[in-house]
PDB file of C-alpha atoms in Angstrom:
ATOM      1  CA  MET Z   1     128.174  87.826  46.184  1.00 46.00           C
ATOM      2  CA  ASP Z   2     125.645  85.445  47.738  1.00 44.00           C
ATOM      3  CA  PRO Z   3     122.322  85.395  45.779  1.00 45.00           C
ATOM      4  CA  HIS Z   4     120.417  84.775  49.076  1.00 38.00           C
ATOM      5  CA  PRO Z   5     121.585  87.474  51.491  1.00 37.00           C
ATOM      6  CA  ILE Z   6     121.101  86.909  55.223  1.00 35.00           C
ATOM      7  CA  SER Z   7     120.626  89.738  57.699  1.00 32.00           C
ATOM      8  CA  PRO Z   8     123.970  90.714  59.185  1.00 38.00           C
ATOM      9  CA  GLY Z   9     124.607  89.381  62.651  1.00 39.00           C
ATOM     10  CA  LEU Z  10     122.074  86.505  62.482  1.00 36.00           C
ATOM     11  CA  PRO Z  11     123.262  82.953  61.971  1.00 42.00           C
ATOM     12  CA  PRO Z  12     121.464  81.070  59.209  1.00 42.00           C
ATOM     13  CA  LYS Z  13     118.495  79.025  60.490  1.00 41.00           C
ATOM     14  CA  ARG Z  14     118.524  75.314  59.894  1.00 44.00           C
ATOM     15  CA  PHE Z  15     115.330  73.417  59.329  1.00 38.00           C
ATOM     16  CA  ARG Z  16     114.641  71.099  62.244  1.00 40.00           C
ATOM     17  CA  HIS Z  17     113.036  67.920  60.902  1.00 42.00           C
ATOM     18  CA  ASP Z  18     112.479  66.456  64.380  1.00 43.00           C
ATOM     19  CA  ARG Z  19     110.203  69.341  65.546  1.00 39.00           C
ATOM     20  CA  TRP Z  20     108.233  69.284  62.308  1.00 34.00           C
ATOM     21  CA  LEU Z  21     107.694  65.525  62.565  1.00 34.00           C
ATOM     22  CA  ILE Z  22     106.544  65.805  66.201  1.00 37.00           C
ATOM     23  CA  ALA Z  23     103.999  68.527  65.305  1.00 36.00           C
ATOM     24  CA  LEU Z  24     102.723  66.466  62.381  1.00 33.00           C
ATOM     25  CA  GLY Z  25     102.429  63.400  64.617  1.00 38.00           C
ATOM     26  CA  VAL Z  26     100.427  65.280  67.266  1.00 35.00           C
ATOM     27  CA  ALA Z  27      98.035  66.641  64.625  1.00 38.00           C
ATOM     28  CA  ALA Z  28      97.582  63.183  63.078  1.00 38.00           C
ATOM     29  CA  LEU Z  29      96.916  61.668  66.515  1.00 35.00           C
ATOM     30  CA  ALA Z  30      94.312  64.343  67.303  1.00 38.00           C
ATOM     31  CA  VAL Z  31      92.507  63.610  64.027  1.00 35.00           C
ATOM     32  CA  ALA Z  32      92.681  59.843  64.601  1.00 40.00           C
ATOM     33  CA  LEU Z  33      91.221  60.179  68.110  1.00 42.00           C
ATOM     34  CA  GLY Z  34      88.483  62.532  66.913  1.00 45.00           C
ATOM     35  CA  THR Z  35      89.758  65.462  68.963  1.00 38.00           C
ATOM     36  CA  PRO Z  36      88.836  68.719  67.265  1.00 41.00           C
ATOM     37  CA  VAL Z  37      91.703  70.984  66.406  1.00 39.00           C
ATOM     38  CA  ARG Z  38      90.493  74.508  67.171  1.00 41.00           C
ATOM     39  CA  ALA Z  39      91.477  77.694  65.435  1.00 42.00           C
ATOM     40  CA  ALA Z  40      93.004  80.466  67.504  1.00 47.00           C
ATOM     41  CA  ASP Z  41      90.158  82.874  66.699  1.00 56.00           C
ATOM     42  CA  PRO Z  42      86.616  81.970  67.783  1.00 72.00           C
ATOM     43  CA  LYS Z  43      83.898  82.148  65.145  1.00 89.00           C
ATOM     44  CA  LEU Z  44      81.583  85.138  65.515  1.00 95.00           C
ATOM     45  CA  LEU Z  45      77.942  85.054  64.484  1.00 96.00           C
ATOM     46  CA  PRO Z  46      76.738  87.278  61.660  1.00 96.00           C
ATOM     47  CA  PRO Z  47      74.828  90.274  63.099  1.00 96.00           C
ATOM     48  CA  GLU Z  48      71.456  88.906  61.911  1.00 95.00           C
ATOM     49  CA  GLN Z  49      72.016  85.797  64.048  1.00 96.00           C
ATOM     50  CA  ALA Z  50      73.640  87.520  67.014  1.00 97.00           C
ATOM     51  CA  PHE Z  51      70.768  90.044  67.166  1.00 98.00           C
ATOM     52  CA  ARG Z  52      67.670  88.343  65.643  1.00 97.00           C
ATOM     53  CA  PHE Z  53      64.900  90.826  64.907  1.00 98.00           C
ATOM     54  CA  SER Z  54      61.197  90.024  64.515  1.00 98.00           C
ATOM     55  CA  ALA Z  55      57.892  91.852  64.900  1.00 98.00           C
ATOM     56  CA  ARG Z  56      54.141  91.320  64.894  1.00 97.00           C
ATOM     57  CA  MET Z  57      51.065  93.489  64.857  1.00 95.00           C
ATOM     58  CA  LEU Z  58      49.224  93.322  68.193  1.00 93.00           C
ATOM     59  CA  ASP Z  59      46.350  95.419  66.813  1.00 91.00           C
ATOM     60  CA  ASP Z  60      45.821  98.243  64.289  1.00 89.00           C
ATOM     61  CA  ARG Z  61      47.766 100.681  66.529  1.00 91.00           C
ATOM     62  CA  THR Z  62      50.569  98.618  68.075  1.00 93.00           C
ATOM     63  CA  VAL Z  63      53.591  96.711  66.780  1.00 96.00           C
ATOM     64  CA  GLU Z  64      55.488  94.420  69.109  1.00 97.00           C
ATOM     65  CA  THR Z  65      59.166  94.281  68.122  1.00 98.00           C
ATOM     66  CA  ARG Z  66      61.610  91.756  69.521  1.00 98.00           C
ATOM     67  CA  PHE Z  67      65.343  91.227  69.488  1.00 98.00           C
ATOM     68  CA  VAL Z  68      66.679  87.863  70.579  1.00 98.00           C
ATOM     69  CA  VAL Z  69      70.275  88.512  71.572  1.00 98.00           C
ATOM     70  CA  ALA Z  70      72.454  85.385  71.381  1.00 97.00           C
ATOM     71  CA  ASP Z  71      74.411  84.206  74.423  1.00 97.00           C
ATOM     72  CA  GLY Z  72      77.736  86.018  74.635  1.00 96.00           C
ATOM     73  CA  TYR Z  73      76.429  89.141  72.862  1.00 97.00           C
ATOM     74  CA  TYR Z  74      74.753  92.400  73.913  1.00 96.00           C
ATOM     75  CA  LEU Z  75      72.960  95.376  72.321  1.00 96.00           C
ATOM     76  CA  TYR Z  76      73.444  99.035  73.203  1.00 96.00           C
ATOM     77  CA  ARG Z  77      70.202 100.657  74.398  1.00 96.00           C
ATOM     78  CA  ASP Z  78      71.068 104.101  73.031  1.00 95.00           C
ATOM     79  CA  LYS Z  79      71.846 102.667  69.574  1.00 95.00           C
ATOM     80  CA  LEU Z  80      68.343 101.169  69.151  1.00 96.00           C
ATOM     81  CA  GLU Z  81      66.082 103.073  66.734  1.00 96.00           C
ATOM     82  CA  PHE Z  82      62.818 102.255  64.920  1.00 96.00           C
ATOM     83  CA  ALA Z  83      61.266 103.640  61.738  1.00 96.00           C
ATOM     84  CA  ILE Z  84      57.828 103.011  60.240  1.00 96.00           C
ATOM     85  CA  SER Z  85      56.898 103.200  56.572  1.00 94.00           C
ATOM     86  CA  PRO Z  86      54.706 104.794  55.379  1.00 94.00           C
ATOM     87  CA  GLN Z  87      55.835 107.594  57.644  1.00 91.00           C
ATOM     88  CA  SER Z  88      52.208 108.737  58.070  1.00 90.00           C
ATOM     89  CA  ALA Z  89      51.600 105.528  60.086  1.00 91.00           C
ATOM     90  CA  ALA Z  90      54.211 106.377  62.726  1.00 92.00           C
ATOM     91  CA  GLY Z  91      52.934 107.200  66.204  1.00 90.00           C
ATOM     92  CA  ALA Z  92      54.777 108.407  69.284  1.00 91.00           C
ATOM     93  CA  ALA Z  93      58.401 107.444  69.830  1.00 91.00           C
ATOM     94  CA  PRO Z  94      58.680 104.061  71.558  1.00 94.00           C
ATOM     95  CA  THR Z  95      59.651 103.770  75.212  1.00 92.00           C
ATOM     96  CA  LEU Z  96      62.648 101.475  75.513  1.00 96.00           C
ATOM     97  CA  PRO Z  97      62.979  99.134  78.488  1.00 96.00           C
ATOM     98  CA  VAL Z  98      65.682  99.840  81.051  1.00 96.00           C
ATOM     99  CA  GLY Z  99      68.936  98.074  80.299  1.00 96.00           C
ATOM    100  CA  LYS Z 100      71.773  96.866  82.515  1.00 96.00           C
ATOM    101  CA  LEU Z 101      74.548  99.343  83.237  1.00 95.00           C
ATOM    102  CA  LYS Z 102      77.938  98.499  81.748  1.00 92.00           C
ATOM    103  CA  VAL Z 103      81.231 100.343  81.607  1.00 90.00           C
ATOM    104  CA  ASP Z 104      82.200  99.840  77.988  1.00 80.00           C
ATOM    105  CA  GLU Z 105      85.748 100.320  76.709  1.00 77.00           C
ATOM    106  CA  PHE Z 106      84.419 101.993  73.538  1.00 73.00           C
ATOM    107  CA  PHE Z 107      81.434 104.079  74.718  1.00 77.00           C
ATOM    108  CA  GLY Z 108      81.975 104.526  78.478  1.00 87.00           C
ATOM    109  CA  LYS Z 109      79.011 104.068  80.846  1.00 93.00           C
ATOM    110  CA  VAL Z 110      76.088 102.628  78.817  1.00 94.00           C
ATOM    111  CA  GLU Z 111      72.946 100.532  79.171  1.00 96.00           C
ATOM    112  CA  THR Z 112      72.902  97.184  77.376  1.00 96.00           C
ATOM    113  CA  TYR Z 113      70.440  94.403  76.629  1.00 98.00           C
ATOM    114  CA  ARG Z 114      70.953  90.640  76.697  1.00 97.00           C
ATOM    115  CA  GLY Z 115      68.479  87.852  75.948  1.00 97.00           C
ATOM    116  CA  ASP Z 116      65.019  88.969  74.750  1.00 97.00           C
ATOM    117  CA  VAL Z 117      64.307  92.666  74.249  1.00 97.00           C
ATOM    118  CA  VAL Z 118      60.666  93.574  73.564  1.00 97.00           C
ATOM    119  CA  VAL Z 119      59.651  97.089  72.507  1.00 97.00           C
ATOM    120  CA  ALA Z 120      56.103  98.230  71.694  1.00 96.00           C
ATOM    121  CA  VAL Z 121      55.917 100.712  68.821  1.00 96.00           C
ATOM    122  CA  SER Z 122      52.722 102.757  68.556  1.00 95.00           C
ATOM    123  CA  LEU Z 123      51.058 103.630  65.255  1.00 93.00           C
ATOM    124  CA  ARG Z 124      48.313 105.904  64.107  1.00 91.00           C
ATOM    125  CA  ALA Z 125      45.175 103.849  63.381  1.00 83.00           C
ATOM    126  CA  GLN Z 126      45.691 101.814  60.218  1.00 87.00           C
ATOM    127  CA  VAL Z 127      43.356 100.208  57.703  1.00 89.00           C
ATOM    128  CA  PRO Z 128      43.092  96.416  58.178  1.00 91.00           C
ATOM    129  CA  GLY Z 129      44.827  94.568  55.351  1.00 92.00           C
ATOM    130  CA  ASP Z 130      47.311  97.394  54.655  1.00 92.00           C
ATOM    131  CA  SER Z 131      50.994  96.637  55.012  1.00 95.00           C
ATOM    132  CA  ILE Z 132      53.574  98.583  56.957  1.00 95.00           C
ATOM    133  CA  VAL Z 133      57.341  98.240  57.100  1.00 97.00           C
ATOM    134  CA  VAL Z 134      59.024  98.273  60.494  1.00 97.00           C
ATOM    135  CA  ALA Z 135      62.772  98.936  60.393  1.00 97.00           C
ATOM    136  CA  ALA Z 136      65.049  98.637  63.391  1.00 97.00           C
ATOM    137  CA  GLN Z 137      68.598  99.864  63.595  1.00 97.00           C
ATOM    138  CA  SER Z 138      70.784  98.467  66.344  1.00 97.00           C
ATOM    139  CA  GLN Z 139      74.396  98.086  67.344  1.00 96.00           C
ATOM    140  CA  GLY Z 140      75.931  95.495  69.604  1.00 96.00           C
ATOM    141  CA  CYS Z 141      79.048  93.591  70.545  1.00 95.00           C
ATOM    142  CA  ALA Z 142      80.288  90.131  71.414  1.00 95.00           C
ATOM    143  CA  ASP Z 143      81.674  89.579  74.906  1.00 93.00           C
ATOM    144  CA  LEU Z 144      84.956  88.674  73.177  1.00 92.00           C
ATOM    145  CA  GLY Z 145      85.518  92.401  72.574  1.00 88.00           C
ATOM    146  CA  VAL Z 146      84.368  92.567  68.952  1.00 92.00           C
ATOM    147  CA  CYS Z 147      81.763  95.226  68.136  1.00 93.00           C
ATOM    148  CA  TYR Z 148      79.558  95.263  65.065  1.00 96.00           C
ATOM    149  CA  PRO Z 149      78.772  98.315  62.930  1.00 96.00           C
ATOM    150  CA  PRO Z 150      75.185  99.628  63.085  1.00 97.00           C
ATOM    151  CA  ASN Z 151      72.830  97.007  61.649  1.00 96.00           C
ATOM    152  CA  ARG Z 152      69.475  97.716  59.965  1.00 97.00           C
ATOM    153  CA  GLN Z 153      66.839  94.960  59.795  1.00 97.00           C
ATOM    154  CA  GLN Z 154      63.253  95.245  58.627  1.00 97.00           C
ATOM    155  CA  VAL Z 155      59.999  93.335  58.309  1.00 97.00           C
ATOM    156  CA  THR Z 156      56.745  93.905  56.454  1.00 97.00           C
ATOM    157  CA  LEU Z 157      53.569  93.395  58.491  1.00 97.00           C
ATOM    158  CA  ILE Z 158      49.880  93.256  57.562  1.00 94.00           C
ATOM    159  CA  VAL Z 159      47.485  95.263  59.747  1.00 93.00           C
ATOM    160  CA  PRO Z 160      44.996  92.834  61.343  1.00 91.00           C
ATOM    161  CA  ALA Z 161      41.236  93.319  61.316  1.00 87.00           C
ATOM    162  CA  ALA Z 162      39.723  94.638  64.548  1.00 79.00           C
ATOM    163  CA  GLY Z 163      39.041  91.894  67.092  1.00 80.00           C
ATOM    164  CA  LYS Z 164      41.066  89.260  65.200  1.00 84.00           C
ATOM    165  CA  GLY Z 165      43.933  89.240  67.705  1.00 86.00           C
ATOM    166  CA  PRO Z 166      47.649  89.646  67.027  1.00 91.00           C
ATOM    167  CA  GLY Z 167      49.119  88.944  63.616  1.00 90.00           C
ATOM    168  CA  PRO Z 168      51.843  86.364  62.978  1.00 93.00           C
ATOM    169  CA  VAL Z 169      55.441  86.912  64.060  1.00 95.00           C
ATOM    170  CA  VAL Z 170      57.591  87.900  61.083  1.00 93.00           C
ATOM    171  CA  ASP Z 171      61.354  87.301  61.294  1.00 94.00           C
ATOM    172  CA  ALA Z 172      63.673  89.712  59.523  1.00 93.00           C
ATOM    173  CA  HIS Z 173      65.903  86.782  58.545  1.00 89.00           C
ATOM    174  CA  PRO Z 174      63.954  83.519  58.791  1.00 84.00           C
ATOM    175  CA  GLN Z 175      66.048  80.439  59.354  1.00 75.00           C
ATOM    176  CA  LYS Z 176      66.404  78.347  56.231  1.00 70.00           C
ATOM    177  CA  LYS Z 177      64.843  74.915  56.298  1.00 63.00           C
ATOM    178  CA  ARG Z 178      67.321  72.098  55.987  1.00 60.00           C
ATOM    179  CA  TRP Z 179      66.619  68.941  54.082  1.00 63.00           C
ATOM    180  CA  PHE Z 180      69.104  66.931  56.108  1.00 65.00           C
ATOM    181  CA  ASN Z 181      70.180  67.475  59.716  1.00 54.00           C
TER     182      ASN Z 181
END
């Protein structure tokens, strides 16, 4: 009995050295010429980069939230939610801007956002110097057909003093500084 059985009806395959050498030669030539060899699957951004969230206090009663949606990605309007902590600071539910209509293979007819999405969130009057936490939950997809699970991002903001103007923009995931470019 043969210790290496072969499926019945299929002739044994022979290793073809000539094809292997040609493939190796093409790869070596591409590296030598500086031509990038690309993977079959494109690299997707992490959700924090595909859907960058930031916010700032405009005054003691208004938070301006912003999503910067990367090129090739989109957010679902009906999956966008905001929460304020402490809960006693929360005002009326925010009014979301109108999105663009899309027929989505997963959710049917939906509104989506691309580029910058700005939403004003109202608060009850707050004491200057106090901090509040603004959390945003969103869900989006890449145009390549890959959808992300719901993503929660949050920032902590300081309530500005009256008449001092808007506070600084706070990124949920600030970009790390690089020592070398």
